[in-house]
Tab-separated table of C-alpha atoms in Angstrom:
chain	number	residue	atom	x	y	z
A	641	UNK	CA	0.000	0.000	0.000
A	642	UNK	CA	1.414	3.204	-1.304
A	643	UNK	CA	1.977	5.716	1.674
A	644	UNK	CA	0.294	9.296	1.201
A	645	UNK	CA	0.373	12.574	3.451
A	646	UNK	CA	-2.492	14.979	3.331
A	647	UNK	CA	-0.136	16.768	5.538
A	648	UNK	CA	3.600	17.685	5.895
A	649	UNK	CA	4.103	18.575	9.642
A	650	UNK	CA	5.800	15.973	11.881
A	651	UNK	CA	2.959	13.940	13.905
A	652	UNK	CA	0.441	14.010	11.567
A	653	UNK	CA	-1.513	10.723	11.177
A	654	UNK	CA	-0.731	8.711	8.450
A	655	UNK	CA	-3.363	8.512	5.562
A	656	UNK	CA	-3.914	4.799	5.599
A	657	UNK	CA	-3.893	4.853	9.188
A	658	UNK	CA	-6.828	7.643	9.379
A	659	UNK	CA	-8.796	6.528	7.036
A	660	UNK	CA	-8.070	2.326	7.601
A	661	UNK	CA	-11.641	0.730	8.683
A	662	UNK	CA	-12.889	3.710	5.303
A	663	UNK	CA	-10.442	1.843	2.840
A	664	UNK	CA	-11.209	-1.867	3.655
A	665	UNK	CA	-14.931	-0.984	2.892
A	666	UNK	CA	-14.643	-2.874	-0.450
A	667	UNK	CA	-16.558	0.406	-2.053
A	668	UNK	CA	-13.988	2.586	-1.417
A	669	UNK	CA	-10.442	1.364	-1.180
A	670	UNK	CA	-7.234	3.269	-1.386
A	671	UNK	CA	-8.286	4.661	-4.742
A	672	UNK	CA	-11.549	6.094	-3.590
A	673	UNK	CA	-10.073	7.459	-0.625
A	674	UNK	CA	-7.652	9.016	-2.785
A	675	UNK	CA	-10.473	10.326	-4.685
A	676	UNK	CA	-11.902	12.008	-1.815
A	677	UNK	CA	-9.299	13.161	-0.620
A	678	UNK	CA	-9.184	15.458	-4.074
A	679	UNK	CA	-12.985	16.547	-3.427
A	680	UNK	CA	-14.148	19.513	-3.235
A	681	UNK	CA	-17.639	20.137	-1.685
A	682	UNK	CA	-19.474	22.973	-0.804
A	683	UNK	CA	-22.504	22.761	2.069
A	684	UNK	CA	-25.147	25.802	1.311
A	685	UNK	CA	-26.206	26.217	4.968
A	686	UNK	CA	-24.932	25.145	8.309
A	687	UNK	CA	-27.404	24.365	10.734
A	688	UNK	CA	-28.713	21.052	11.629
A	689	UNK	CA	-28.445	19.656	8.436
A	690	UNK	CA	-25.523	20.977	7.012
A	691	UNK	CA	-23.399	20.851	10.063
A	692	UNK	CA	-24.284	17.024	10.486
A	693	UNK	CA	-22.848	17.274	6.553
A	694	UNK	CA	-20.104	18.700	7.077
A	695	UNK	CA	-18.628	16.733	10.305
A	696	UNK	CA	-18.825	13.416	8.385
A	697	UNK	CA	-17.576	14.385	4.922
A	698	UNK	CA	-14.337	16.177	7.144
A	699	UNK	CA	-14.087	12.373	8.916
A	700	UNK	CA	-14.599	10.721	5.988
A	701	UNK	CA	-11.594	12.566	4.578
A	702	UNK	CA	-13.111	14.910	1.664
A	703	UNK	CA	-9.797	17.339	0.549
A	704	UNK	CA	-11.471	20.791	0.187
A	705	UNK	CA	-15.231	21.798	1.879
A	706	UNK	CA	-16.811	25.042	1.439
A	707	UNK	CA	-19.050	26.418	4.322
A	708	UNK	CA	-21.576	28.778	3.268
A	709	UNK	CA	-23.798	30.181	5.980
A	710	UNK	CA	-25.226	33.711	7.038
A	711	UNK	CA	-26.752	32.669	10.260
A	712	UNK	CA	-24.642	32.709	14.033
A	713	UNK	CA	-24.818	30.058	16.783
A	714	UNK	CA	-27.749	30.205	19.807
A	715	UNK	CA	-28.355	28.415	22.528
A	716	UNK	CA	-31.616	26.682	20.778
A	717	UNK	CA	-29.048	25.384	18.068
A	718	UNK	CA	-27.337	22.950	20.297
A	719	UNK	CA	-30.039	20.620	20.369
A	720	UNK	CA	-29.833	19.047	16.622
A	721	UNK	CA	-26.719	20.821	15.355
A	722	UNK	CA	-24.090	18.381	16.369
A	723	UNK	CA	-21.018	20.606	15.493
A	724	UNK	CA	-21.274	23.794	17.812
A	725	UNK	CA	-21.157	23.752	21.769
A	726	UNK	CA	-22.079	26.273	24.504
A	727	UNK	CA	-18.906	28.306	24.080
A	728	UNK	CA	-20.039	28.825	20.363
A	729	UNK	CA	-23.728	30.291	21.160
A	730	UNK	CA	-22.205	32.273	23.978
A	731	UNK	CA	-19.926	34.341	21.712
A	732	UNK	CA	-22.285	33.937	19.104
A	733	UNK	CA	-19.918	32.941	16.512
A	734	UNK	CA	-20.486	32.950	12.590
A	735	UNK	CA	-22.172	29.053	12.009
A	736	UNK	CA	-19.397	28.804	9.361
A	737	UNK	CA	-16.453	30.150	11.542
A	738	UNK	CA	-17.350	27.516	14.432
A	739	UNK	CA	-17.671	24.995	11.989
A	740	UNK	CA	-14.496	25.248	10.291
A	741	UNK	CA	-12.873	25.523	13.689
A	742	UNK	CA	-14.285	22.571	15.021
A	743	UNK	CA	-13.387	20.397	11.738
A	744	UNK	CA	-9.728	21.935	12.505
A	745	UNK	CA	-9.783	20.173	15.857
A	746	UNK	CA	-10.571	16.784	14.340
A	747	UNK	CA	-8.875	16.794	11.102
A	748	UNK	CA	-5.963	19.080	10.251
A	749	UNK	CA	-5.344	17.648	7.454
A	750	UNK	CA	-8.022	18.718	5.362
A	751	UNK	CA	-9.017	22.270	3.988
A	752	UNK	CA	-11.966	24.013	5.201
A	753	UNK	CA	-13.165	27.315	3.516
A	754	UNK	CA	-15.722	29.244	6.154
A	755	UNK	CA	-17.789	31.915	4.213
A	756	UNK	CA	-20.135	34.064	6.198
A	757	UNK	CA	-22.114	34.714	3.463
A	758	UNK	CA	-25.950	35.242	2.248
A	759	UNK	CA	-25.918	32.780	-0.880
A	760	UNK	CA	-27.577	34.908	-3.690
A	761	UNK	CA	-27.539	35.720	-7.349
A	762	UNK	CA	-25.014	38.130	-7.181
A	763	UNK	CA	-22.559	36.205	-5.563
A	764	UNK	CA	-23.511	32.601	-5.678
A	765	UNK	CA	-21.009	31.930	-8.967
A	766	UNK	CA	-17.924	33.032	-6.674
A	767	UNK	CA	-19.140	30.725	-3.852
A	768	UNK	CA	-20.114	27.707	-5.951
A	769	UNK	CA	-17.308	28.119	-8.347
A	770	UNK	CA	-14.659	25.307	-9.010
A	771	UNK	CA	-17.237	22.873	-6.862
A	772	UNK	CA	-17.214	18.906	-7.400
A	773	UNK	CA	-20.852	18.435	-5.704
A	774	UNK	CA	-23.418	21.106	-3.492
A	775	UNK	CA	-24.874	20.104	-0.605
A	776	UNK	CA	-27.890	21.541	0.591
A	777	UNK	CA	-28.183	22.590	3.713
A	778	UNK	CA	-30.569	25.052	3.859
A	779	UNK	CA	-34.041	25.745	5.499
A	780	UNK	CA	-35.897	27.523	2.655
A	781	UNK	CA	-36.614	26.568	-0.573
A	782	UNK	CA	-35.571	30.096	-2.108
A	783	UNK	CA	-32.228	29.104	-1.838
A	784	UNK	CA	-32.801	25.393	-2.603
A	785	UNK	CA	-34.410	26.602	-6.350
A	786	UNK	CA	-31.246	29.395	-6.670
A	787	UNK	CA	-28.433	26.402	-6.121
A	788	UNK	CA	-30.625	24.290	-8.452
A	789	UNK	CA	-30.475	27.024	-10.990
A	790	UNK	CA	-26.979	27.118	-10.814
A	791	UNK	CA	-26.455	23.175	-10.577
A	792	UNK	CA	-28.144	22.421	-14.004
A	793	UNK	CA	-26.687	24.905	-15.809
A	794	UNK	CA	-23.247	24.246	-14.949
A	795	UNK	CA	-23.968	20.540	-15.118
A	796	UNK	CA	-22.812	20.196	-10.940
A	797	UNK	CA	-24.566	17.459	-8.992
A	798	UNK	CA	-26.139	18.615	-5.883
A	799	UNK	CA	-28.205	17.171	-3.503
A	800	UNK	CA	-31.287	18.274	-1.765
A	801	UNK	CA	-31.921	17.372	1.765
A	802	UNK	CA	-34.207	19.034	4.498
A	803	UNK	CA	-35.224	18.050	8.067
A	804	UNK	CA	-38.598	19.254	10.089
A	805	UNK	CA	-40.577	17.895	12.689
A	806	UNK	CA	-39.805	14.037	12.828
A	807	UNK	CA	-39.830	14.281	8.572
A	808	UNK	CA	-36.450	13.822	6.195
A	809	UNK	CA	-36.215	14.146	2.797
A	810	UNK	CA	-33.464	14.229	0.061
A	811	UNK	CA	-32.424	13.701	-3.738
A	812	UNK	CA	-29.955	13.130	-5.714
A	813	UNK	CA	-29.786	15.865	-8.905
A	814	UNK	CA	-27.668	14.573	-11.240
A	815	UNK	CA	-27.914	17.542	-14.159
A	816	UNK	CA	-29.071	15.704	-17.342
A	817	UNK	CA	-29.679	12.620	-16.041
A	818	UNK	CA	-31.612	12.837	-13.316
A	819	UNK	CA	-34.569	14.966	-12.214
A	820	UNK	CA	-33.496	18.586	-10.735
A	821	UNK	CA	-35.802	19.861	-7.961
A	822	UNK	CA	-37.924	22.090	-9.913
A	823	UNK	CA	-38.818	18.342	-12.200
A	824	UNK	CA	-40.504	17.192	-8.966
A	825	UNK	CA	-41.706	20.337	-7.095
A	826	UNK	CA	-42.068	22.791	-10.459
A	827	UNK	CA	-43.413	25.607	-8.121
A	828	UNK	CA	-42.236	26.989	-4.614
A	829	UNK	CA	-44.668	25.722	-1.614
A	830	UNK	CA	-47.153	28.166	-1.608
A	831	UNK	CA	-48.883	29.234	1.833
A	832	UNK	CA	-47.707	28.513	5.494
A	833	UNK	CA	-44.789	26.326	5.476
A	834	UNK	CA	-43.614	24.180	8.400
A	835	UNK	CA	-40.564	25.645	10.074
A	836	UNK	CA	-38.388	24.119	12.129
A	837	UNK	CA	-39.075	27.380	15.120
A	838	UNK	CA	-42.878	26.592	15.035
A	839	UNK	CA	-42.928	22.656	14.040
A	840	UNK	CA	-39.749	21.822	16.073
A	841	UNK	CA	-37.236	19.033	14.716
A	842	UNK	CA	-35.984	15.819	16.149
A	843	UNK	CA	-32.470	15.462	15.943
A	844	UNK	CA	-32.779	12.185	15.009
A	845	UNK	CA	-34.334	13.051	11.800
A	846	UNK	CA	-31.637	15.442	11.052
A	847	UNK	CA	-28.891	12.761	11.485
A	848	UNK	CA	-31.009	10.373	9.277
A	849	UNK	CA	-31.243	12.679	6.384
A	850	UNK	CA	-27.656	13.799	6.688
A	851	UNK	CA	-26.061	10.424	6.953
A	852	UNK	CA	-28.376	9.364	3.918
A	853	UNK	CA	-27.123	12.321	2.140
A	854	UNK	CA	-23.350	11.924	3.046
A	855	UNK	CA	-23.283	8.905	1.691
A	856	UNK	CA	-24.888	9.642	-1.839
A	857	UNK	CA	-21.834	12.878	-1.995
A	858	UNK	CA	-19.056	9.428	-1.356
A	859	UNK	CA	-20.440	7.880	-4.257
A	860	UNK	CA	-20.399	10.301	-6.128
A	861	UNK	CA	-16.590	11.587	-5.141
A	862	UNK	CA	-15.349	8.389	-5.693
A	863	UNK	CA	-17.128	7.826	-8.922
A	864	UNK	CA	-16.444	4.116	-10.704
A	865	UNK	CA	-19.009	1.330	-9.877
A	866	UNK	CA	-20.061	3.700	-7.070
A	867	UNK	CA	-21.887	6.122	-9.116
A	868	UNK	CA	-24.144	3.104	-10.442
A	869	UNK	CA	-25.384	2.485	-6.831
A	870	UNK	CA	-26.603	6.010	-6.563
A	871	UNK	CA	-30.188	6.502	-5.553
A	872	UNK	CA	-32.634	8.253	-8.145
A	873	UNK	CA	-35.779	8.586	-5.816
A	874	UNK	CA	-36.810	11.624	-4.323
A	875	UNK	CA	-36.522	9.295	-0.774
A	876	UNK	CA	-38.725	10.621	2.487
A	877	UNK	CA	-38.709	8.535	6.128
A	878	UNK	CA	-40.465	10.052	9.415
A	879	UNK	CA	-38.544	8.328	12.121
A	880	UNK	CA	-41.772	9.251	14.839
A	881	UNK	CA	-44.558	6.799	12.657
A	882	UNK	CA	-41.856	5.278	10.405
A	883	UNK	CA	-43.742	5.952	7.473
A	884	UNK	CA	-41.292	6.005	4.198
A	885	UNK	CA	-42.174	7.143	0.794
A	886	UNK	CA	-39.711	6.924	-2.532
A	887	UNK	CA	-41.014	9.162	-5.628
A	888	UNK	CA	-39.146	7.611	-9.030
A	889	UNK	CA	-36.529	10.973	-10.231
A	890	UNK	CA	-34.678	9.423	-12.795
A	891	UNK	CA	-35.081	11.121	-15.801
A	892	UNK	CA	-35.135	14.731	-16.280
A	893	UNK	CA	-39.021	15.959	-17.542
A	894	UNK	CA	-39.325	17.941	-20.596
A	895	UNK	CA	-41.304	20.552	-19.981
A	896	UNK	CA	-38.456	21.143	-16.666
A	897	UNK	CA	-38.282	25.476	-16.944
A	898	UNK	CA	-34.653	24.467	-16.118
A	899	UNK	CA	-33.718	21.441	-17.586
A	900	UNK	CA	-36.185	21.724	-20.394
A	901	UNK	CA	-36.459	24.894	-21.115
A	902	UNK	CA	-33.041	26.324	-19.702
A	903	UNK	CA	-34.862	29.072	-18.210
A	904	UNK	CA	-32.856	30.035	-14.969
A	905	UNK	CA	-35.307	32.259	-13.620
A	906	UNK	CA	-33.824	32.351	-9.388
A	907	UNK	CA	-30.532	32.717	-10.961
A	908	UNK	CA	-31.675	35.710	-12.751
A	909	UNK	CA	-32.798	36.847	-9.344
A	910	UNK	CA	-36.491	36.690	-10.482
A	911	UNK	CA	-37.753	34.213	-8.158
A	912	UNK	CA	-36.648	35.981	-4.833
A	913	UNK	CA	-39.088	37.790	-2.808
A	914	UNK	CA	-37.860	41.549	-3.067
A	915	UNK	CA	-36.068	43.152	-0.343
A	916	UNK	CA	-36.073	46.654	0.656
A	917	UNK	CA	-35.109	48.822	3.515
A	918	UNK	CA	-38.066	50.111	5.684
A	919	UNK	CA	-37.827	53.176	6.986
A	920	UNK	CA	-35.513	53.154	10.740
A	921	UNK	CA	-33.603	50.242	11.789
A	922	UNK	CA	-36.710	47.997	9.608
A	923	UNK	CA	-36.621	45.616	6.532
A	924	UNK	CA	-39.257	45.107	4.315
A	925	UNK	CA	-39.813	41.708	2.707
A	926	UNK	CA	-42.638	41.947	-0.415
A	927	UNK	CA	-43.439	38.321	-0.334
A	928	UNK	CA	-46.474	37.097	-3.805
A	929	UNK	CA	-48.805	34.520	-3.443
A	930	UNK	CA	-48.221	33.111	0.322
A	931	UNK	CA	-51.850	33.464	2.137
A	932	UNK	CA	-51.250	33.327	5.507
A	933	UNK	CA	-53.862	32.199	8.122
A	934	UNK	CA	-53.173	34.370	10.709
A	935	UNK	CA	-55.117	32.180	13.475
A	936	UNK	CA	-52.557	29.176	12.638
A	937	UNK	CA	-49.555	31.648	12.545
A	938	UNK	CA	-50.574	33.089	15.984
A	939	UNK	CA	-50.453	28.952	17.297
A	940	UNK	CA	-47.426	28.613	15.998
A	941	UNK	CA	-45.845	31.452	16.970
A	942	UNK	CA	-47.219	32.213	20.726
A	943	UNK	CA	-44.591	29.694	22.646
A	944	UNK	CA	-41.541	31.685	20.712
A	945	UNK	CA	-42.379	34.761	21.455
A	946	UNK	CA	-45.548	37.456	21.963
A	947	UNK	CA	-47.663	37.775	19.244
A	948	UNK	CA	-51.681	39.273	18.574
A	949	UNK	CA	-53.169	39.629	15.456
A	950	UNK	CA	-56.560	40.907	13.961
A	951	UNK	CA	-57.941	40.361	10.457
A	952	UNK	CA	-55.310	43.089	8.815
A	953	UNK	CA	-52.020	42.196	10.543
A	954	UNK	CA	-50.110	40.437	12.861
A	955	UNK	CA	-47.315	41.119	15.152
A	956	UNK	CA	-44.835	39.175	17.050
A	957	UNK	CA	-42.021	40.082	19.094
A	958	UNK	CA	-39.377	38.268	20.265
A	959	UNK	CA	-36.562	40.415	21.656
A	960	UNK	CA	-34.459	41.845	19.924
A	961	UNK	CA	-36.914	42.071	16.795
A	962	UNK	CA	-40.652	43.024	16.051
A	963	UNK	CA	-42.346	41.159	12.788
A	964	UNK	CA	-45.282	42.248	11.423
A	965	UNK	CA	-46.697	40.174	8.790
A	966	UNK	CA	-49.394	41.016	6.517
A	967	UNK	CA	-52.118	38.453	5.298
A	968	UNK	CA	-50.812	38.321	1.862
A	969	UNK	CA	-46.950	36.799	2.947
A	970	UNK	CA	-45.663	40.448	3.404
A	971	UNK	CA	-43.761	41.290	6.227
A	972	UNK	CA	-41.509	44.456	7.842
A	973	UNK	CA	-38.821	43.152	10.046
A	974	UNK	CA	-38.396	45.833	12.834
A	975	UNK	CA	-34.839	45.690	14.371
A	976	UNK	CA	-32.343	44.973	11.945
A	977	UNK	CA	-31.005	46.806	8.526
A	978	UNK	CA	-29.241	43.879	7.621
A	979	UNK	CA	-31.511	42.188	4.854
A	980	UNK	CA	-29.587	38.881	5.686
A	981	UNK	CA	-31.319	38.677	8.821
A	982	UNK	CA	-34.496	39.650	8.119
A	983	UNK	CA	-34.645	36.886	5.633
A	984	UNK	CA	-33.102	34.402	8.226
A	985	UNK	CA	-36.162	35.600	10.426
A	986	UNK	CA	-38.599	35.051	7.969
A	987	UNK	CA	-37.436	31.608	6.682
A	988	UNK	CA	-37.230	30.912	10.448
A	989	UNK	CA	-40.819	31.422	11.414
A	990	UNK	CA	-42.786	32.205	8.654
A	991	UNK	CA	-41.134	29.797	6.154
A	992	UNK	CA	-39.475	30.377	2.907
């Protein structure tokens, strides 16, 4: 067995010896671990999801991983997002930043790129550029469509993966041979969507999902006979009732706007809810089509925070911010001028 470094410091662990119990697997070997080794993977989001991501692709030895991720670590996050710790949601430290630190603690020997970064149109070909697979690890579906965009035009595979409630979900897109997100879900969710904040989330379903997508970004690193084994459902499991569900994905459809038509609509920025600033210290979010039942918000919402509404508007406060959201998805974000965070607000209770 041919001896390889990752590293060049004295007391570094040997390749082989890191990655030994990885390399008998008969699917991988020395020349799939060399293969991964010379990955490079970017995770869009680093909460539950993409935190559980990116701890077992740095174990399993992928070279190069990209952290993407506008959010900061709180307390609340410590239940499900397996890489931060107390420390972390004290200082409030950058997701990213605290992940890439952590990953530095374990292995050394691999790079990790922290961006603290809002993934969006104008920026997302710097962030994805140069990418061997995307990882989703986001909690809106804005984002999801804008990576997808992005994916099938550059012919990248990604894969989608989300996590609410005791629910997980994820697919492989595999640009021109595969389905792409908008094959199976043409249109964003329209209306209320569950949330992690008002639907909470088991972390066993976020470990599920993650490990399930983990695996499908190995095969595909590696490549060879392990890109045959690749799964080309849309695959769903609730670990509470144990109900599973596959949906077939494996051919691209026609009349796809993106892989049909090659109409990249959220990479033109044209799917995105527009953003403006609102008067002092408020954000302004001009959501379409997203009726909101303001009775159902107000359950939701009342164990996070304060929150009364009549039949014109409803507000909810949870310190330091004020949202009031109108009944046609519209909301002002009272507390912030950073549109980064008003959007992490809304995806986090209203839904995105």
């Amino acid at each position: 067995m041919t001896s390889l470094r990752l590293g060049v410091e004295e007391g570094k662990v040997k390749f082989e010896e890191r990655y030994s119990r990885q390399i008998l697997f008969r699917g991988i070997g020395v020349e799939g671990q060399r293969r991964l080794a010379a990955g490079r993977v970017a995770i869009v989001g680093c909460g539950a999801t993409g935190s559980a991501l990116a701890q077992l692709l740095a174990r399993a030895g992928v070279g190069k991983l990209r952290i993407i991720d506008r959010d900061y670590v709180e307390a609340s996050n410590l239940q499900r997002q397996s890489l931060f710790d107390e420390t972390d949601a004290s200082e409030s430290l950058p997701k990213a930043i605290a992940a890439a630190r952590k990953i530095a603690a374990f292995n050394s020997e691999i790079e990790v790129e922290a961006r603290v970064e809002d993934l969006v149109p104008r920026n997302i070909e710097a962030l994805l550029e140069g990418m061997d697979v995307i990882l989703d690890g986001t909690d809106n579906f804005e984002t999801r469509y804008l990576v997808n965009d992005y994916a099938v035009k550059n012919s990248v595979p990604w894969i989608y993966a989300a996590a609410v409630g005791s629910y997980g979900v994820t697919l492989n897109v595999l640009p021109g041979t595969t389905a792409c997100l908008g094959c199976i879900f043409p249109d964003t969710p329209q209306g209320m969507v569950e949330t992690c904040e008002t639907s909470g989330i088991l972390n066993t379903a976020v470990n599920v999902v993650a490990s399930v997508a983990a695996t499908e970004a190995v095969k595909m690193l590696v490549g060879g006979e392990a890109l045959g084994r690749l799964r080309k459902t849309l695959w769903s499991l609730d670990v509470w009732t144990n109900d599973h569900a596959e949906i077939a994905a494996g051919k691209p459809r026609a009349e796809c706007r993106a892989c049909g038509e090659r109409d990249f609509v959220h990479l033109a920025g044209e799917g995105r809810p527009h953003i403006t600033m609102c008067g002092r210290n408020s954000v302004q979010i001009h959501e379409r089509a997203r009726p909101i039942d303001f009775a159902e918000m107000e359950r939701r919402l009342e164990l996070l925070g304060t929150v009364r509404h009549n039949e014109f508007v409803l507000k909810f406060w949870r310190e330091p911010y004020e949202m009031t959201l109108f009944p046609d998805g519209r909301a002002i974000i009272k507390g912030t001028t950073d549109t980064g965070v008003a959007r992490s607000l809304y995806a986090r209770y209203v839904g995105s």
